[in-house]
Amino acid sequence: MNLQAQETVVGFIGIGVMGRSMASHLMAAGYPLNIYNRTQAKAEELLDRGASWRESPAAVAAHSEIIITMLGYPRDVEEVYLGPEGLLAHCRTGSVVIDMTTSSPQLAEKIAAAARQVGIAALDAPVSGGDIGAREGTLSIMVGGERNTFEQVRPLLACMGKNIVFQGTAGSGQHCKMANQIAIASTMMGVCEAMVYAEKAGLTPETVLESIASGAAGSWSLSNLAPRMLAGDLEPGFYVKHFIKDMNIALESSEEIGLSAQGLALAKSMYDRLAAAGDGELGTQALYKAYR
Amino acid sequence: MNLQAQETVVGFIGIGVMGRSMASHLMAAGYPLNIYNRTQAKAEELLDRGASWRESPAAVAAHSEIIITMLGYPRDVEEVYLGPEGLLAHCRTGSVVIDMTTSSPQLAEKIAAAARQVGIAALDAPVSGGDIGAREGTLSIMVGGERNTFEQVRPLLACMGKNIVFQGTAGSGQHCKMANQIAIASTMMGVCEAMVYAEKAGLTPETVLESIASGAAGSWSLSNLAPRMLAGDLEPGFYVKHFIKDMNIALESSEEIGLSAQGLALAKSMYDRLAAAGDGELGTQALYKAYR
């Protein structure tokens, strides 16, 4: 337990699969926690362990010094931060708000500017590493905002992640996460095409992996997701529907900054077809079905 | 030096950057070597070390028990194997021929069938690992053909590579190599799009790599080629023009086996544009220029 932690009251909004693990690490480190979630039932475990329930984001804001959000879509982020019952209207001056949702870089910039106007510091700090990274406290955290603010809350971020990197001004954390998703999108096409090619060519794809997984064709997706797709295991490590959400943000943002991300656009169109066929609740490795 | 090696006379045709290193390992292991190359000057170093020069593929065939080829394009493979002065017309019965060129799986099947008819065993055994893998004897070797033949020549392959995997019947080595190139093609798009996105978004791409290279977006290309592209180093580890050759084979083969490899097709179209702009002699990491 971190003794200094006991003096800093933290708010946590968004107690889903990721948020629950992340908030849990903060409690274990000694931070008193105010929590809010749309569905209160999901917060029971944390409440049993001593977290305080608050009835709204506004109530979390009124009782906390640092507020973390881990939400779903950019529209949720916009409402929680900028809505009439939102954080910026109710946070105390001098508070720090940290959005760890994967969300729009442009929205992160907008929130940071609006926060500055009311004397609040805002960071965007999306993560990668998924539910396992959240559970084990090994997330990669990509941070945008003021560097001083980042340094101030770094001990708190360190409870939840291992690879914590300051990426630049407001929005830079989200931009970095978009770069991450953009790299994954086309890599997944390559992995699926390679595996389905092997299968259709009459090879044993598992034996092909022995030849290619550790060389220049190697990737996290090839080593970790290809074996799952070959075994017919399409359980979500990362949901198709969530990946589509991220790729939509990445495509909009690419357009805004003048990048024609053709691989990303193609990958998204293939995932869109997968979701349209009812596979949005599967893991991203289900893309190989689109090639078979 | 391998004592048994001294009793097996090996022929080696195609003394380029890769072939020279590979043949050199065979000599070091004690195999007497007959060599032929279109440009004799490139063979000088091996001749100085005791290899025997032969005037044609036919002459290599006449004096060797096992013949290895490391050529350029499928048309070269076809000529050296099936032409009037080629290997199949001149090999001794009971010889083994091994094509280590990255070439067409369908051509490999054709050669194996023709070889069988004249009492010769043929393997297709393309490699990955590039010039460094060839120099260090750490190539990944993907083998198609008869398993008995593979077991017979395995000690010889082991002089040149480390990860030596039997993939199946004739053509399977080439199919495996195609799967390798297919995985690389789209992964390279993802890597380039991610890095150019980061740059255009105003981030420091090297700092983005710190956040994303070791997670789910990670790949050999992201770790090894992205830093080179960011440093402006476009020297060929692997030539754009050679990658295009491989992608052409992969696309033809995909069509033949009924796979619509859209990521591969898109990647090839982008590399084609790069080559058309005069960048065929650069390394594959030059693809990021197409996005800037």
XYZ file of C-alpha atoms in Angstrom:
584
model
C 0.000 0.000 0.000
C 1.223 3.449 -1.011
C 0.961 5.807 2.003
C 0.760 8.952 -0.133
C -2.046 7.298 -2.059
C -4.309 7.505 0.986
C -4.319 11.299 0.725
C -5.455 11.368 -2.895
C -9.129 10.628 -3.539
C -9.626 9.094 -6.958
C -12.809 8.857 -8.989
C -13.329 6.043 -11.474
C -16.136 6.092 -14.041
C -16.749 3.052 -16.246
C -16.551 -0.278 -14.437
C -16.505 -2.725 -17.336
C -14.122 -5.671 -17.811
C -11.151 -3.328 -18.172
C -12.262 -0.669 -15.697
C -12.928 -3.158 -12.903
C -9.379 -4.537 -13.036
C -7.833 -1.093 -13.330
C -9.837 0.376 -10.439
C -9.022 -2.707 -8.404
C -5.269 -2.031 -8.757
C -5.798 1.540 -7.532
C -7.643 0.287 -4.453
C -4.890 -2.244 -3.783
C -2.378 0.616 -3.899
C -4.353 2.448 -1.207
C -6.248 5.102 -3.147
C -9.716 5.883 -1.682
C -12.081 5.371 -4.623
C -15.355 7.000 -5.730
C -16.999 5.027 -8.471
C -19.842 5.388 -10.908
C -21.070 3.089 -13.651
C -24.228 3.091 -15.762
C -24.995 -0.407 -14.479
C -24.433 -0.390 -10.728
C -24.367 -4.197 -10.470
C -21.004 -4.310 -12.227
C -19.513 -2.243 -9.421
C -20.656 -4.501 -6.539
C -17.320 -6.243 -6.112
C -15.450 -2.948 -5.756
C -18.122 -1.555 -3.424
C -17.799 -4.664 -1.215
C -14.096 -3.955 -0.995
C -14.702 -0.401 0.235
C -15.122 1.811 -2.807
C -17.763 4.557 -2.445
C -20.705 4.598 -4.833
C -21.633 7.966 -6.361
C -24.889 8.573 -8.198
C -23.499 10.406 -11.238
C -20.303 11.595 -12.925
C -21.077 14.976 -11.353
C -21.100 13.397 -7.890
C -17.813 11.606 -8.564
C -16.367 14.924 -9.709
C -17.502 16.763 -6.587
C -15.773 14.278 -4.273
C -12.517 13.442 -6.105
C -9.185 15.069 -6.942
C -8.241 12.835 -9.854
C -10.955 11.290 -12.031
C -10.334 8.408 -14.426
C -12.793 7.397 -17.127
C -12.881 4.079 -18.989
C -15.939 4.248 -21.226
C -17.243 2.811 -24.484
C -17.678 5.153 -27.419
C -16.586 8.749 -28.088
C -20.225 9.817 -27.598
C -20.056 8.429 -24.038
C -16.831 10.339 -23.432
C -18.396 13.520 -24.767
C -21.414 13.172 -22.488
C -19.437 12.306 -19.353
C -16.977 15.170 -19.859
C -18.944 17.896 -21.598
C -22.599 17.145 -20.766
C -24.644 19.205 -18.255
C -24.111 16.530 -15.558
C -20.549 16.000 -16.739
C -17.102 16.273 -15.214
C -16.024 19.671 -16.478
C -19.170 21.337 -15.099
C -18.689 19.758 -11.662
C -14.991 19.096 -11.030
C -13.235 21.152 -8.395
C -10.654 23.625 -9.661
C -7.230 21.971 -9.726
C -8.611 18.504 -10.429
C -7.059 16.192 -12.994
C -9.251 14.185 -15.364
C -7.794 11.228 -17.291
C -9.675 9.564 -20.118
C -8.357 6.051 -20.679
C -11.086 5.118 -23.164
C -9.910 4.568 -26.733
C -11.573 7.600 -28.245
C -11.220 10.365 -30.791
C -7.988 12.429 -30.696
C -9.936 15.489 -31.799
C -12.407 15.039 -28.925
C -9.465 14.709 -26.523
C -8.135 18.055 -27.745
C -11.555 19.628 -27.329
C -11.906 18.300 -23.780
C -8.417 19.482 -22.833
C -9.133 23.003 -24.111
C -12.497 23.146 -22.326
C -10.915 21.795 -19.123
C -8.172 24.398 -19.195
C -10.801 27.135 -19.300
C -12.275 25.979 -15.998
C -8.964 25.325 -14.257
C -8.892 21.562 -14.712
C -6.046 19.527 -16.262
C -7.038 16.815 -18.735
C -5.014 13.886 -20.036
C -5.883 11.336 -22.689
C -4.327 8.009 -21.755
C -5.704 5.066 -23.744
C -4.231 1.651 -23.186
C -3.329 -1.514 -25.003
C -2.940 -4.966 -23.550
C -6.585 -5.962 -23.246
C -8.348 -7.617 -20.354
C -5.274 -9.680 -19.456
C -3.055 -6.583 -19.338
C -5.663 -4.818 -17.204
C -5.921 -7.766 -14.823
C -2.168 -8.156 -14.479
C -1.450 -4.421 -14.317
C 0.776 -4.649 -17.383
C -1.074 -2.322 -19.746
C 0.768 -0.110 -22.175
C -0.456 3.448 -21.444
C -0.069 6.178 -24.079
C -0.423 9.646 -22.659
C -1.255 13.018 -24.177
C -1.590 16.379 -22.393
C 0.618 18.625 -20.283
C 3.842 16.945 -19.244
C 3.635 18.330 -15.686
C 0.206 16.826 -15.223
C 1.507 13.523 -16.560
C 4.371 13.534 -14.050
C 1.935 14.350 -11.254
C -0.305 11.334 -11.936
C 2.368 8.909 -13.112
C 2.408 6.961 -9.787
C -1.294 6.347 -10.237
C -0.888 5.188 -13.840
C 1.954 2.937 -12.702
C -0.552 0.948 -10.617
C -2.336 -0.060 -13.818
C 0.366 -0.348 -16.461
C 4.002 -1.060 -17.137
C 4.900 0.649 -20.378
C 3.823 4.223 -19.666
C 4.920 6.687 -22.348
C 4.232 10.406 -22.677
C 3.418 11.026 -26.343
C 2.889 14.803 -26.463
C 0.175 17.435 -26.276
C -3.544 16.725 -25.748
C -4.812 14.104 -28.187
C -1.382 12.503 -28.637
C -2.251 9.529 -26.467
C -5.283 8.836 -28.653
C -3.246 9.388 -31.820
C -0.698 6.862 -30.571
C -3.456 4.338 -29.868
C -4.777 4.927 -33.391
C -1.301 4.195 -34.799
C -1.416 0.966 -32.784
C -4.815 -0.034 -34.200
C -3.766 0.948 -37.737
C -0.736 -1.359 -37.519
C -2.939 -4.183 -36.219
C -5.621 -3.763 -38.905
C -3.483 -4.607 -41.937
C -1.352 -7.084 -40.019
C -4.524 -9.060 -39.273
C -5.318 -9.183 -43.000
C -1.840 -10.508 -43.708
C -2.111 -13.133 -40.978
C -5.545 -14.321 -42.126
C -4.616 -14.352 -45.806
C -1.439 -16.317 -45.060
C -3.273 -18.913 -42.972
C -6.164 -19.360 -45.405
C -3.674 -19.503 -48.298
C -1.811 -22.306 -46.509
C -5.040 -24.169 -45.878
C -6.313 -23.831 -49.447
C -2.895 -24.840 -50.818
C -3.241 -28.121 -48.934
C -0.574 -27.387 -46.341
C -0.930 -27.850 -42.610
C -1.190 -24.245 -41.371
C 0.245 -25.160 -37.957
C 3.365 -26.498 -39.715
C 3.536 -23.339 -41.810
C 3.597 -21.358 -38.552
C 6.669 -23.367 -37.495
C 8.430 -22.052 -40.579
C 7.269 -18.458 -40.631
C 6.253 -17.244 -37.162
C 9.739 -16.419 -35.934
C 11.068 -14.724 -39.082
C 10.357 -11.591 -41.109
C 6.655 -12.510 -41.371
C 6.385 -12.715 -37.597
C 3.960 -10.633 -35.580
C 2.096 -10.716 -32.278
C -1.041 -11.548 -34.252
C 0.613 -14.416 -36.120
C 2.016 -15.932 -32.921
C -1.010 -15.354 -30.699
C -4.128 -15.172 -32.873
C -3.309 -17.507 -35.787
C -3.140 -20.590 -33.523
C -6.533 -19.637 -32.067
C -8.165 -19.231 -35.473
C -6.699 -22.538 -36.633
C -8.086 -24.240 -33.527
C -11.498 -22.739 -34.288
C -11.326 -20.652 -31.109
C -13.021 -17.365 -31.996
C -13.660 -16.230 -28.408
C -13.016 -12.529 -28.035
C -9.657 -11.423 -26.707
C -10.675 -8.237 -28.470
C -14.203 -7.898 -29.903
C -14.766 -7.368 -33.636
C -17.340 -4.666 -32.776
C -14.836 -2.747 -30.637
C -12.127 -3.002 -33.252
C -14.556 -1.570 -35.810
C -15.252 1.345 -33.441
C -11.506 2.021 -33.211
C -10.975 1.715 -36.963
C -13.795 4.186 -37.568
C -12.071 6.708 -35.317
C -8.731 5.979 -37.011
C -10.189 6.470 -40.487
C -11.848 9.772 -39.550
C -8.666 10.957 -37.917
C -6.549 9.830 -40.906
C -8.738 11.825 -43.214
C -8.446 14.848 -40.944
C -4.624 14.733 -40.995
C -4.392 13.964 -44.725
C -3.435 10.290 -44.746
C -4.958 7.885 -47.239
C -4.781 4.737 -45.105
C -5.833 2.242 -47.755
C -4.867 -0.881 -45.829
C -6.881 0.325 -42.848
C -9.868 1.137 -45.067
C -9.751 -2.316 -46.652
C -9.430 -4.057 -43.277
C -12.365 -2.076 -41.901
C -14.524 -2.974 -44.894
C -13.777 -6.648 -44.287
C -14.556 -6.383 -40.557
C -17.751 -4.473 -41.414
C -18.853 -7.410 -43.553
C -18.037 -9.766 -40.686
C -20.160 -7.714 -38.280
C -22.974 -7.466 -40.830
C -22.963 -11.281 -40.959
C -23.557 -11.319 -37.193
C -19.982 -11.898 -36.004
C -19.428 -8.638 -34.128
C -19.293 -10.458 -30.795
C -16.425 -12.704 -31.889
C -12.730 -11.992 -31.413
C -10.754 -10.154 -34.105
C -9.183 -13.448 -35.238
C -12.596 -14.288 -36.766
C -11.482 -12.231 -39.793
C -10.131 -15.427 -41.314
C -13.734 -16.550 -41.824
C -14.088 -13.736 -44.359
C -11.399 -15.374 -46.520
C -12.589 -18.963 -46.418
C 34.348 -30.667 -41.391
C 31.847 -33.421 -41.987
C 33.683 -36.612 -43.087
C 30.676 -38.063 -44.895
C 30.370 -34.779 -46.732
C 33.599 -35.466 -48.617
C 31.928 -38.376 -50.383
C 29.001 -36.349 -51.707
C 29.702 -34.086 -54.660
C 27.378 -31.105 -54.648
C 26.527 -28.780 -57.500
C 25.502 -25.185 -56.849
C 23.955 -22.995 -59.534
C 23.308 -19.322 -58.864
C 26.099 -17.526 -57.010
C 24.436 -14.247 -56.039
C 24.487 -12.585 -52.631
C 22.484 -15.435 -51.105
C 23.982 -18.280 -53.124
C 27.566 -17.298 -52.371
C 27.021 -17.466 -48.598
C 25.047 -20.702 -48.837
C 27.611 -22.439 -51.070
C 30.341 -21.202 -48.783
C 28.780 -23.020 -45.801
C 28.666 -26.238 -47.823
C 32.374 -25.926 -48.645
C 33.164 -25.246 -45.000
C 31.319 -28.447 -44.102
C 33.550 -30.394 -46.497
C 31.332 -30.913 -49.526
C 33.271 -30.877 -52.846
C 31.498 -28.227 -54.925
C 30.776 -27.792 -58.645
C 29.517 -24.321 -59.386
C 27.980 -22.418 -62.266
C 26.734 -18.868 -62.497
C 25.717 -16.698 -65.453
C 28.371 -14.167 -64.433
C 31.538 -16.090 -63.661
C 33.193 -13.176 -61.846
C 30.763 -13.562 -58.934
C 32.092 -17.080 -58.369
C 35.769 -16.116 -58.118
C 35.922 -16.180 -54.341
C 34.510 -19.713 -54.167
C 36.780 -20.876 -57.003
C 39.799 -19.492 -55.129
C 38.742 -21.577 -52.137
C 38.666 -24.764 -54.217
C 35.257 -25.017 -55.856
C 35.247 -26.382 -59.431
C 33.908 -24.193 -62.213
C 31.517 -25.865 -64.693
C 30.529 -24.260 -67.985
C 26.788 -24.906 -67.818
C 23.979 -26.324 -65.666
C 24.333 -29.483 -67.799
C 28.005 -29.763 -66.856
C 27.193 -29.273 -63.169
C 24.541 -31.999 -63.489
C 26.941 -34.434 -65.110
C 29.463 -34.138 -62.256
C 27.262 -33.888 -59.130
C 25.012 -36.090 -57.000
C 23.018 -33.339 -55.352
C 22.395 -30.076 -57.194
C 21.177 -26.906 -55.493
C 19.834 -23.923 -57.397
C 19.448 -20.374 -56.099
C 18.217 -18.338 -59.044
C 16.207 -15.204 -59.792
C 12.854 -15.597 -61.467
C 10.612 -18.598 -62.205
C 11.623 -18.287 -65.888
C 15.270 -18.856 -64.827
C 14.217 -21.885 -62.797
C 12.266 -23.244 -65.752
C 15.228 -22.851 -68.101
C 17.801 -24.322 -65.710
C 15.611 -27.333 -64.884
C 13.573 -27.992 -68.006
C 15.583 -26.355 -70.835
C 17.582 -28.374 -73.388
C 20.832 -27.656 -71.512
C 19.046 -28.054 -68.187
C 19.364 -30.277 -65.168
C 16.681 -32.869 -65.858
C 18.128 -33.616 -69.303
C 21.617 -34.102 -67.895
C 21.430 -35.258 -64.278
C 22.548 -38.779 -63.478
C 19.800 -41.165 -62.421
C 19.452 -41.128 -58.643
C 20.493 -37.485 -58.324
C 18.673 -35.060 -56.076
C 17.901 -31.538 -57.262
C 16.901 -28.845 -54.756
C 15.527 -25.500 -55.870
C 16.006 -22.925 -53.130
C 14.874 -20.004 -55.292
C 11.598 -18.390 -54.263
C 9.556 -19.510 -57.245
C 6.172 -20.724 -58.405
C 4.610 -23.645 -56.467
C 3.001 -24.858 -59.683
C 6.379 -24.861 -61.449
C 7.853 -26.804 -58.527
C 5.154 -29.455 -58.976
C 5.846 -29.597 -62.692
C 9.591 -30.018 -62.129
C 9.050 -32.723 -59.515
C 6.808 -34.690 -61.870
C 9.243 -34.356 -64.768
C 12.149 -35.317 -62.524
C 10.365 -38.435 -61.286
C 9.960 -39.576 -64.877
C 13.720 -39.590 -65.414
C 14.617 -41.127 -62.044
C 15.610 -37.899 -60.287
C 14.246 -36.660 -56.964
C 13.331 -32.968 -56.767
C 12.730 -30.792 -53.714
C 11.554 -27.204 -53.519
C 13.215 -25.549 -50.537
C 12.928 -21.756 -50.551
C 14.315 -19.808 -47.647
C 13.651 -16.783 -45.526
C 16.145 -14.834 -43.484
C 17.759 -12.767 -46.219
C 21.423 -12.078 -46.804
C 22.154 -11.994 -43.064
C 20.504 -15.392 -42.530
C 22.451 -16.786 -45.490
C 25.742 -15.380 -44.174
C 25.184 -16.658 -40.660
C 23.721 -20.007 -41.734
C 20.493 -19.290 -39.883
C 18.008 -19.379 -42.763
C 14.532 -20.755 -42.334
C 14.164 -23.495 -45.000
C 10.688 -24.629 -46.100
C 10.746 -27.935 -47.903
C 8.364 -29.633 -50.314
C 8.777 -33.021 -52.028
C 9.225 -36.631 -50.928
C 9.919 -36.981 -47.225
C 12.599 -39.648 -47.789
C 14.492 -37.335 -50.092
C 14.190 -34.567 -47.532
C 15.646 -36.801 -44.798
C 18.481 -37.795 -47.138
C 19.608 -34.202 -47.775
C 18.750 -32.749 -44.379
C 22.421 -32.701 -43.214
C 23.240 -30.594 -46.239
C 20.368 -28.174 -45.603
C 21.462 -27.965 -41.986
C 24.727 -26.365 -43.138
C 22.747 -23.413 -44.481
C 19.810 -23.004 -42.154
C 18.485 -23.527 -38.662
C 14.724 -23.759 -38.885
C 14.292 -26.552 -41.441
C 10.707 -27.729 -41.785
C 9.185 -30.309 -44.130
C 5.921 -28.832 -45.409
C 4.548 -31.613 -47.627
C 4.450 -32.783 -51.234
C 6.189 -31.052 -54.145
C 5.355 -27.352 -54.255
C 4.636 -27.162 -50.513
C 7.925 -25.415 -49.755
C 7.031 -22.710 -52.265
C 3.479 -22.499 -50.963
C 4.848 -21.988 -47.441
C 7.156 -19.237 -48.685
C 4.167 -17.599 -50.387
C 2.266 -17.686 -47.081
C 5.304 -15.968 -45.557
C 5.329 -13.227 -48.206
C 1.550 -12.801 -47.988
C 1.804 -12.190 -44.236
C 4.602 -9.681 -44.800
C 2.788 -7.769 -47.564
C -0.146 -6.510 -45.512
C 1.908 -6.208 -42.335
C 4.177 -3.754 -44.189
C 1.138 -1.657 -45.118
C 0.086 -1.583 -41.474
C 3.564 -0.607 -40.313
C 3.921 2.172 -42.886
C 0.417 3.533 -42.317
C 0.974 3.566 -38.551
C 4.295 5.398 -38.838
C 3.081 7.964 -41.372
C -0.091 8.466 -39.320
C 2.059 9.199 -36.259
C 4.179 11.633 -38.220
C 1.236 13.480 -39.768
C -0.506 13.624 -36.370
C 2.497 15.540 -35.040
C 3.792 12.734 -32.818
C 7.375 11.534 -32.649
C 7.164 8.166 -34.440
C 10.155 6.793 -32.493
C 8.263 7.499 -29.246
C 5.169 5.849 -30.697
C 7.291 2.746 -31.307
C 8.158 2.718 -27.597
C 4.459 2.415 -26.839
C 3.356 -0.012 -29.532
C 6.243 -2.207 -30.744
C 6.082 -4.744 -27.941
C 2.301 -5.173 -27.770
C -0.485 -6.494 -29.976
C 0.621 -4.237 -32.855
C 4.107 -5.697 -32.732
C 5.770 -7.383 -35.690
C 9.214 -8.133 -37.051
C 8.633 -5.363 -39.591
C 7.615 -2.829 -36.938
C 10.647 -3.609 -34.771
C 13.204 -3.943 -37.559
C 12.063 -1.913 -40.560
C 10.145 0.982 -38.988
C 13.265 2.366 -37.267
C 15.093 2.222 -40.605
C 12.360 4.070 -42.475
C 12.201 6.711 -39.744
C 15.973 7.177 -39.971
C 15.662 7.623 -43.746
C 17.626 4.410 -44.309
C 16.059 2.819 -47.383
C 18.977 0.500 -48.197
C 17.735 -2.904 -49.293
C 17.605 -5.657 -46.751
C 15.100 -7.030 -49.233
C 14.639 -5.301 -52.613
C 11.278 -3.815 -53.617
C 11.716 -5.410 -57.070
C 12.221 -8.876 -55.589
C 9.267 -8.502 -53.262
C 7.106 -7.567 -56.259
C 8.297 -10.723 -58.019
C 7.247 -12.792 -55.010
C 3.881 -11.035 -54.667
C 3.180 -11.677 -58.348
C 3.753 -15.391 -57.801
C 1.633 -15.307 -54.651
C -1.242 -13.548 -56.416
C -1.212 -16.002 -59.321
C -1.059 -18.905 -56.940
C -3.848 -17.441 -54.755
C -6.062 -17.160 -57.783
C -5.280 -20.738 -58.734
C -6.310 -22.067 -55.316
C -9.370 -19.829 -55.053
C -8.284 -17.230 -52.500
C -9.166 -13.574 -52.940
C -6.142 -12.086 -51.181
C -7.260 -8.471 -51.145
C -4.629 -7.211 -48.731
C -1.902 -8.776 -50.850
C -3.383 -7.277 -54.032
C -3.504 -3.827 -52.443
C 0.054 -4.095 -51.133
C 1.313 -5.198 -54.535
C -0.425 -2.282 -56.266
C 1.316 0.112 -53.873
C 4.722 -1.520 -54.406
C 4.103 -1.447 -58.174
C 3.618 2.313 -57.960
C 6.822 2.575 -55.942
C 8.746 0.634 -58.595
C 7.155 2.666 -61.390
C 8.480 5.785 -59.635
C 11.986 4.323 -59.876
C 12.306 2.902 -56.362
C 12.592 -0.798 -57.214
C 16.200 -0.897 -56.018
C 15.300 0.325 -52.529
C 14.454 -1.875 -49.547
C 10.851 -2.873 -48.842
C 10.669 -0.294 -46.018
C 10.541 2.360 -48.777
C 6.799 1.680 -48.947
C 6.304 4.435 -46.392
C 7.242 6.948 -49.113
C 4.029 5.973 -50.901
C 2.010 7.264 -47.929
C 3.754 10.562 -47.317
